[in-house]
mmCIF file of C-alpha atoms in Angstrom:
data_model
loop_
_atom_site.group_PDB
_atom_site.id
_atom_site.type_symbol
_atom_site.label_atom_id
_atom_site.label_comp_id
_atom_site.label_asym_id
_atom_site.label_seq_id
_atom_site.Cartn_x
_atom_site.Cartn_y
_atom_site.Cartn_z
ATOM 1 C CA UNK B 1 -13.309 7.938 -0.354
ATOM 2 C CA UNK B 2 -15.498 6.016 1.990
ATOM 3 C CA UNK B 3 -15.446 5.228 5.642
ATOM 4 C CA UNK B 4 -16.590 1.807 6.723
ATOM 5 C CA UNK B 5 -17.703 1.439 10.294
ATOM 6 C CA UNK B 6 -18.317 -1.935 11.862
ATOM 7 C CA UNK B 7 -20.964 -1.733 14.555
ATOM 8 C CA UNK B 8 -20.737 -4.588 16.987
ATOM 9 C CA UNK B 9 -22.991 -5.391 19.936
ATOM 10 C CA UNK B 10 -22.722 -7.657 22.946
ATOM 11 C CA UNK B 11 -25.363 -6.918 25.568
ATOM 12 C CA UNK B 12 -24.030 -9.567 27.924
ATOM 13 C CA UNK B 13 -20.727 -11.326 27.955
ATOM 14 C CA UNK B 14 -20.657 -15.103 27.905
ATOM 15 C CA UNK B 15 -16.870 -15.167 27.848
ATOM 16 C CA UNK B 16 -14.476 -15.926 30.649
ATOM 17 C CA UNK B 17 -12.107 -13.131 29.530
ATOM 18 C CA UNK B 18 -12.814 -11.025 32.598
ATOM 19 C CA UNK B 19 -9.815 -8.743 32.154
ATOM 20 C CA UNK B 20 -10.384 -7.989 28.480
ATOM 21 C CA UNK B 21 -14.147 -8.362 28.078
ATOM 22 C CA UNK B 22 -16.275 -7.471 31.140
ATOM 23 C CA UNK B 23 -18.949 -9.747 32.580
ATOM 24 C CA UNK B 24 -21.247 -6.755 32.981
ATOM 25 C CA UNK B 25 -23.473 -5.508 30.133
ATOM 26 C CA UNK B 26 -21.441 -3.796 27.419
ATOM 27 C CA UNK B 27 -21.114 -3.071 23.722
ATOM 28 C CA UNK B 28 -18.064 -4.164 21.750
ATOM 29 C CA UNK B 29 -17.520 -2.049 18.642
ATOM 30 C CA UNK B 30 -15.113 -1.700 15.758
ATOM 31 C CA UNK B 31 -14.456 1.672 14.191
ATOM 32 C CA UNK B 32 -12.681 2.157 10.889
ATOM 33 C CA UNK B 33 -11.465 5.454 9.498
ATOM 34 C CA UNK B 34 -10.353 5.747 5.884
ATOM 35 C CA UNK B 35 -9.046 8.759 4.026
ATOM 36 C CA UNK B 36 -8.471 8.583 0.255
ATOM 37 C CA UNK B 37 -6.163 11.195 -1.221
ATOM 38 C CA UNK B 38 -4.332 11.831 -4.442
ATOM 39 C CA UNK B 39 -0.666 10.853 -4.104
ATOM 40 C CA UNK B 40 2.023 13.466 -4.598
ATOM 41 C CA UNK B 41 5.015 11.107 -4.520
ATOM 42 C CA UNK B 42 5.842 7.891 -6.352
ATOM 43 C CA UNK B 43 8.550 5.269 -5.978
ATOM 44 C CA UNK B 44 9.122 3.519 -9.311
ATOM 45 C CA UNK B 45 11.270 0.390 -9.528
ATOM 46 C CA UNK B 46 12.185 -1.236 -12.835
ATOM 47 C CA UNK B 47 14.892 -3.331 -14.462
ATOM 48 C CA UNK B 48 17.188 -2.763 -17.403
ATOM 49 C CA UNK B 49 17.471 -6.150 -19.135
ATOM 50 C CA UNK B 50 19.449 -7.101 -22.223
ATOM 51 C CA UNK B 51 20.137 -10.538 -23.699
ATOM 52 C CA UNK B 52 22.754 -11.527 -26.272
ATOM 53 C CA UNK B 53 24.781 -14.540 -27.270
ATOM 54 C CA UNK B 54 27.901 -12.470 -26.629
ATOM 55 C CA UNK B 55 28.450 -11.265 -23.047
ATOM 56 C CA UNK B 56 30.372 -8.134 -24.059
ATOM 57 C CA UNK B 57 27.573 -7.079 -26.399
ATOM 58 C CA UNK B 58 24.876 -7.775 -23.770
ATOM 59 C CA UNK B 59 26.748 -5.623 -21.240
ATOM 60 C CA UNK B 60 27.237 -2.838 -23.780
ATOM 61 C CA UNK B 61 23.527 -2.731 -24.585
ATOM 62 C CA UNK B 62 22.614 -2.733 -20.887
ATOM 63 C CA UNK B 63 25.057 0.107 -20.175
ATOM 64 C CA UNK B 64 23.695 2.118 -23.107
ATOM 65 C CA UNK B 65 20.100 1.681 -21.973
ATOM 66 C CA UNK B 66 21.064 2.598 -18.396
ATOM 67 C CA UNK B 67 22.693 5.804 -19.637
ATOM 68 C CA UNK B 68 19.570 6.661 -21.645
ATOM 69 C CA UNK B 69 17.420 6.086 -18.564
ATOM 70 C CA UNK B 70 19.540 8.516 -16.553
ATOM 71 C CA UNK B 71 19.081 11.120 -19.296
ATOM 72 C CA UNK B 72 15.328 10.604 -19.110
ATOM 73 C CA UNK B 73 15.470 11.173 -15.361
ATOM 74 C CA UNK B 74 17.288 14.449 -15.934
ATOM 75 C CA UNK B 75 14.667 15.518 -18.483
ATOM 76 C CA UNK B 76 11.974 15.021 -15.860
ATOM 77 C CA UNK B 77 14.022 16.895 -13.243
ATOM 78 C CA UNK B 78 14.556 13.884 -11.008
ATOM 79 C CA UNK B 79 17.449 14.728 -8.706
ATOM 80 C CA UNK B 80 20.514 12.460 -8.575
ATOM 81 C CA UNK B 81 19.838 11.666 -4.923
ATOM 82 C CA UNK B 82 16.400 10.383 -5.971
ATOM 83 C CA UNK B 83 17.905 7.800 -8.331
ATOM 84 C CA UNK B 84 19.415 4.515 -7.209
ATOM 85 C CA UNK B 85 20.887 1.846 -9.448
ATOM 86 C CA UNK B 86 22.318 -1.553 -8.627
ATOM 87 C CA UNK B 87 25.424 -3.163 -10.055
ATOM 88 C CA UNK B 88 25.009 -5.212 -13.214
ATOM 89 C CA UNK B 89 23.804 -8.785 -12.776
ATOM 90 C CA UNK B 90 25.149 -11.305 -15.273
ATOM 91 C CA UNK B 91 23.422 -14.622 -15.793
ATOM 92 C CA UNK B 92 24.157 -17.442 -18.179
ATOM 93 C CA UNK B 93 21.133 -18.659 -20.110
ATOM 94 C CA UNK B 94 21.005 -22.390 -20.711
ATOM 95 C CA UNK B 95 19.000 -24.943 -22.622
ATOM 96 C CA UNK B 96 18.951 -28.726 -22.655
ATOM 97 C CA UNK B 97 20.629 -30.399 -25.631
ATOM 98 C CA UNK B 98 18.842 -33.678 -26.315
ATOM 99 C CA UNK B 99 21.662 -35.028 -28.462
ATOM 100 C CA UNK B 100 24.350 -34.620 -25.815
ATOM 101 C CA UNK B 101 22.053 -34.879 -22.817
ATOM 102 C CA UNK B 102 23.680 -31.814 -21.320
ATOM 103 C CA UNK B 103 22.840 -28.189 -20.587
ATOM 104 C CA UNK B 104 24.518 -25.795 -23.033
ATOM 105 C CA UNK B 105 24.988 -22.035 -22.854
ATOM 106 C CA UNK B 106 22.784 -20.155 -25.329
ATOM 107 C CA UNK B 107 23.681 -16.619 -24.283
ATOM 108 C CA UNK B 108 23.821 -14.135 -21.460
ATOM 109 C CA UNK B 109 21.336 -11.996 -19.608
ATOM 110 C CA UNK B 110 22.623 -8.707 -18.204
ATOM 111 C CA UNK B 111 20.359 -6.705 -15.921
ATOM 112 C CA UNK B 112 20.380 -3.778 -13.523
ATOM 113 C CA UNK B 113 17.691 -2.633 -11.084
ATOM 114 C CA UNK B 114 16.911 1.089 -11.028
ATOM 115 C CA UNK B 115 14.641 3.048 -8.740
ATOM 116 C CA UNK B 116 13.247 6.569 -9.170
ATOM 117 C CA UNK B 117 11.749 8.645 -6.369
ATOM 118 C CA UNK B 118 9.362 10.923 -8.246
ATOM 119 C CA UNK B 119 8.389 14.153 -6.508
ATOM 120 C CA UNK B 120 6.485 15.674 -9.439
ATOM 121 C CA UNK B 121 3.563 13.317 -9.694
ATOM 122 C CA UNK B 122 1.959 15.254 -12.548
ATOM 123 C CA UNK B 123 4.603 13.890 -14.970
ATOM 124 C CA UNK B 124 4.061 10.282 -13.905
ATOM 125 C CA UNK B 125 2.238 9.098 -17.040
ATOM 126 C CA UNK B 126 4.661 10.800 -19.425
ATOM 127 C CA UNK B 127 7.648 9.433 -17.513
ATOM 128 C CA UNK B 128 6.314 5.885 -17.665
ATOM 129 C CA UNK B 129 5.746 6.200 -21.413
ATOM 130 C CA UNK B 130 9.274 7.537 -21.869
ATOM 131 C CA UNK B 131 10.699 4.553 -19.991
ATOM 132 C CA UNK B 132 8.753 2.122 -22.176
ATOM 133 C CA UNK B 133 9.821 3.970 -25.319
ATOM 134 C CA UNK B 134 13.443 3.726 -24.189
ATOM 135 C CA UNK B 135 13.219 -0.049 -23.973
ATOM 136 C CA UNK B 136 12.190 -0.856 -20.405
ATOM 137 C CA UNK B 137 10.166 -4.081 -20.405
ATOM 138 C CA UNK B 138 10.054 -4.957 -16.700
ATOM 139 C CA UNK B 139 8.467 -2.774 -14.039
ATOM 140 C CA UNK B 140 9.150 -4.275 -10.605
ATOM 141 C CA UNK B 141 6.854 -2.077 -8.562
ATOM 142 C CA UNK B 142 5.178 1.301 -8.268
ATOM 143 C CA UNK B 143 4.310 2.688 -4.863
ATOM 144 C CA UNK B 144 2.169 5.797 -4.646
ATOM 145 C CA UNK B 145 2.653 7.850 -1.501
ATOM 146 C CA UNK B 146 1.536 11.033 0.200
ATOM 147 C CA UNK B 147 4.130 13.404 1.606
ATOM 148 C CA UNK B 148 1.861 14.115 4.602
ATOM 149 C CA UNK B 149 1.179 10.437 5.350
ATOM 150 C CA UNK B 150 1.849 10.851 9.075
ATOM 151 C CA UNK B 151 -0.772 13.583 9.419
ATOM 152 C CA UNK B 152 -3.233 11.510 7.394
ATOM 153 C CA UNK B 153 -2.693 8.541 9.709
ATOM 154 C CA UNK B 154 -3.591 10.727 12.677
ATOM 155 C CA UNK B 155 -6.698 12.034 10.913
ATOM 156 C CA UNK B 156 -7.799 8.495 10.041
ATOM 157 C CA UNK B 157 -7.306 7.416 13.644
ATOM 158 C CA UNK B 158 -9.505 10.254 14.884
ATOM 159 C CA UNK B 159 -12.180 9.197 12.406
ATOM 160 C CA UNK B 160 -11.955 5.594 13.597
ATOM 161 C CA UNK B 161 -12.304 6.630 17.251
ATOM 162 C CA UNK B 162 -15.239 8.901 16.466
ATOM 163 C CA UNK B 163 -16.954 6.160 14.481
ATOM 164 C CA UNK B 164 -16.449 3.600 17.241
ATOM 165 C CA UNK B 165 -18.035 6.000 19.730
ATOM 166 C CA UNK B 166 -20.905 6.740 17.336
ATOM 167 C CA UNK B 167 -21.435 3.007 16.777
ATOM 168 C CA UNK B 168 -21.631 2.335 20.509
ATOM 169 C CA UNK B 169 -24.089 5.178 21.061
ATOM 170 C CA UNK B 170 -26.268 4.123 18.135
ATOM 171 C CA UNK B 171 -26.531 0.548 19.358
ATOM 172 C CA UNK B 172 -27.091 1.551 22.954
ATOM 173 C CA UNK B 173 -29.839 3.936 21.893
ATOM 174 C CA UNK B 174 -31.459 1.190 19.815
ATOM 175 C CA UNK B 175 -31.670 -1.035 22.872
ATOM 176 C CA UNK B 176 -32.764 1.858 25.091
ATOM 177 C CA UNK B 177 -29.706 1.780 27.320
ATOM 178 C CA UNK B 178 -26.983 4.340 27.992
ATOM 179 C CA UNK B 179 -23.242 4.311 27.539
ATOM 180 C CA UNK B 180 -21.581 4.453 30.960
ATOM 181 C CA UNK B 181 -17.891 4.650 30.161
ATOM 182 C CA UNK B 182 -15.108 3.279 27.999
ATOM 183 C CA UNK B 183 -13.840 -0.020 29.419
ATOM 184 C CA UNK B 184 -11.060 -0.852 26.950
ATOM 185 C CA UNK B 185 -9.737 0.257 23.555
ATOM 186 C CA UNK B 186 -7.142 -1.232 21.228
ATOM 187 C CA UNK B 187 -5.963 -1.252 17.629
ATOM 188 C CA UNK B 188 -6.241 -5.047 17.453
ATOM 189 C CA UNK B 189 -9.201 -7.311 18.304
ATOM 190 C CA UNK B 190 -9.344 -7.416 22.088
ATOM 191 C CA UNK B 191 -7.678 -10.618 23.284
ATOM 192 C CA UNK B 192 -8.133 -11.950 19.763
ATOM 193 C CA UNK B 193 -11.925 -11.862 20.059
ATOM 194 C CA UNK B 194 -13.821 -10.686 17.000
ATOM 195 C CA UNK B 195 -16.858 -8.458 17.572
ATOM 196 C CA UNK B 196 -19.848 -10.644 18.391
ATOM 197 C CA UNK B 197 -22.169 -9.240 15.746
ATOM 198 C CA UNK B 198 -21.548 -6.873 12.871
ATOM 199 C CA UNK B 199 -23.579 -4.393 10.914
ATOM 200 C CA UNK B 200 -22.118 -2.051 8.344
ATOM 201 C CA UNK B 201 -23.025 1.413 7.260
ATOM 202 C CA UNK B 202 -21.212 3.564 4.752
ATOM 203 C CA UNK B 203 -20.625 7.294 4.774
ATOM 204 C CA UNK B 204 -19.034 9.374 2.066
ATOM 205 C CA UNK B 205 -16.281 11.529 3.523
ATOM 206 C CA UNK B 206 -14.266 12.224 0.405
ATOM 207 C CA UNK B 207 -12.802 15.710 0.091
ATOM 208 C CA UNK B 208 -14.914 17.782 -2.283
ATOM 209 C CA UNK B 209 -12.013 18.434 -4.650
ATOM 210 C CA UNK B 210 -11.289 14.748 -5.361
ATOM 211 C CA UNK B 211 -12.897 13.302 -8.483
ATOM 212 C CA UNK B 212 -12.729 9.517 -8.703
ATOM 213 C CA UNK B 213 -10.886 8.351 -11.811
ATOM 214 C CA UNK B 214 -9.614 11.815 -12.705
ATOM 215 C CA UNK B 215 -6.025 11.064 -11.687
ATOM 216 C CA UNK B 216 -4.250 8.406 -13.715
ATOM 217 C CA UNK B 217 -2.074 6.859 -10.992
ATOM 218 C CA UNK B 218 -5.197 6.493 -8.829
ATOM 219 C CA UNK B 219 -5.872 7.483 -5.249
ATOM 220 C CA UNK B 220 -4.309 5.943 -2.162
ATOM 221 C CA UNK B 221 -6.123 5.063 1.033
ATOM 222 C CA UNK B 222 -4.916 5.690 4.560
ATOM 223 C CA UNK B 223 -6.734 3.481 7.069
ATOM 224 C CA UNK B 224 -6.890 3.111 10.833
ATOM 225 C CA UNK B 225 -8.964 0.634 12.859
ATOM 226 C CA UNK B 226 -9.862 0.667 16.547
ATOM 227 C CA UNK B 227 -11.744 -1.775 18.782
ATOM 228 C CA UNK B 228 -13.520 -0.552 21.891
ATOM 229 C CA UNK B 229 -15.584 -1.975 24.724
ATOM 230 C CA UNK B 230 -18.063 0.381 26.390
ATOM 231 C CA UNK B 231 -19.908 -0.435 29.585
ATOM 232 C CA UNK B 232 -23.635 0.275 29.450
ATOM 233 C CA UNK B 233 -26.234 1.149 32.043
#
């Protein structure tokens, strides 16, 4: 995990945005806090799809595969309330007949969307392989999540605030001035203005127990950004 901190300086304002950006000497900084963690939850969406020239047979195969998928979920101890399945979708498949100049039916596509909410992330890889082995050919989306995401957002915000303050102090010290007080802070660029100048530095703040690449689903990143204007003396 890395934290990127944008350090932005404006010794004097040449803007007319008096309310948002002061006319007096100031520094305008951007702080970014990032926390990378291993996910402990996953939302897996996929589709059961079967095609056949006969609609009844296509539906039968789709129902059979759906039933097998539910059995797989039970094997991996996924609770019923963590499984959602749509109704069957039936679609005619057509092709253009050059001799008649018309579209003709070639068969039927029967599909159903299924979603698993996986709370045992350690079985993720085996579960995915089981789904493929069962006949799943379309994965619609996989979202990795952390059960303590709200706490992580707060931690990332604190890091962003601390980095913005550190950026302001570093720049002020470089120009041999002092930070007077915070003039304005926001989560979006102030009045749409981007920081006037940007430098970047990188600091490694990854938890000691996280090894990059050791977890197959990969890590997820929680990020917060703040913009702040500090008056200087």
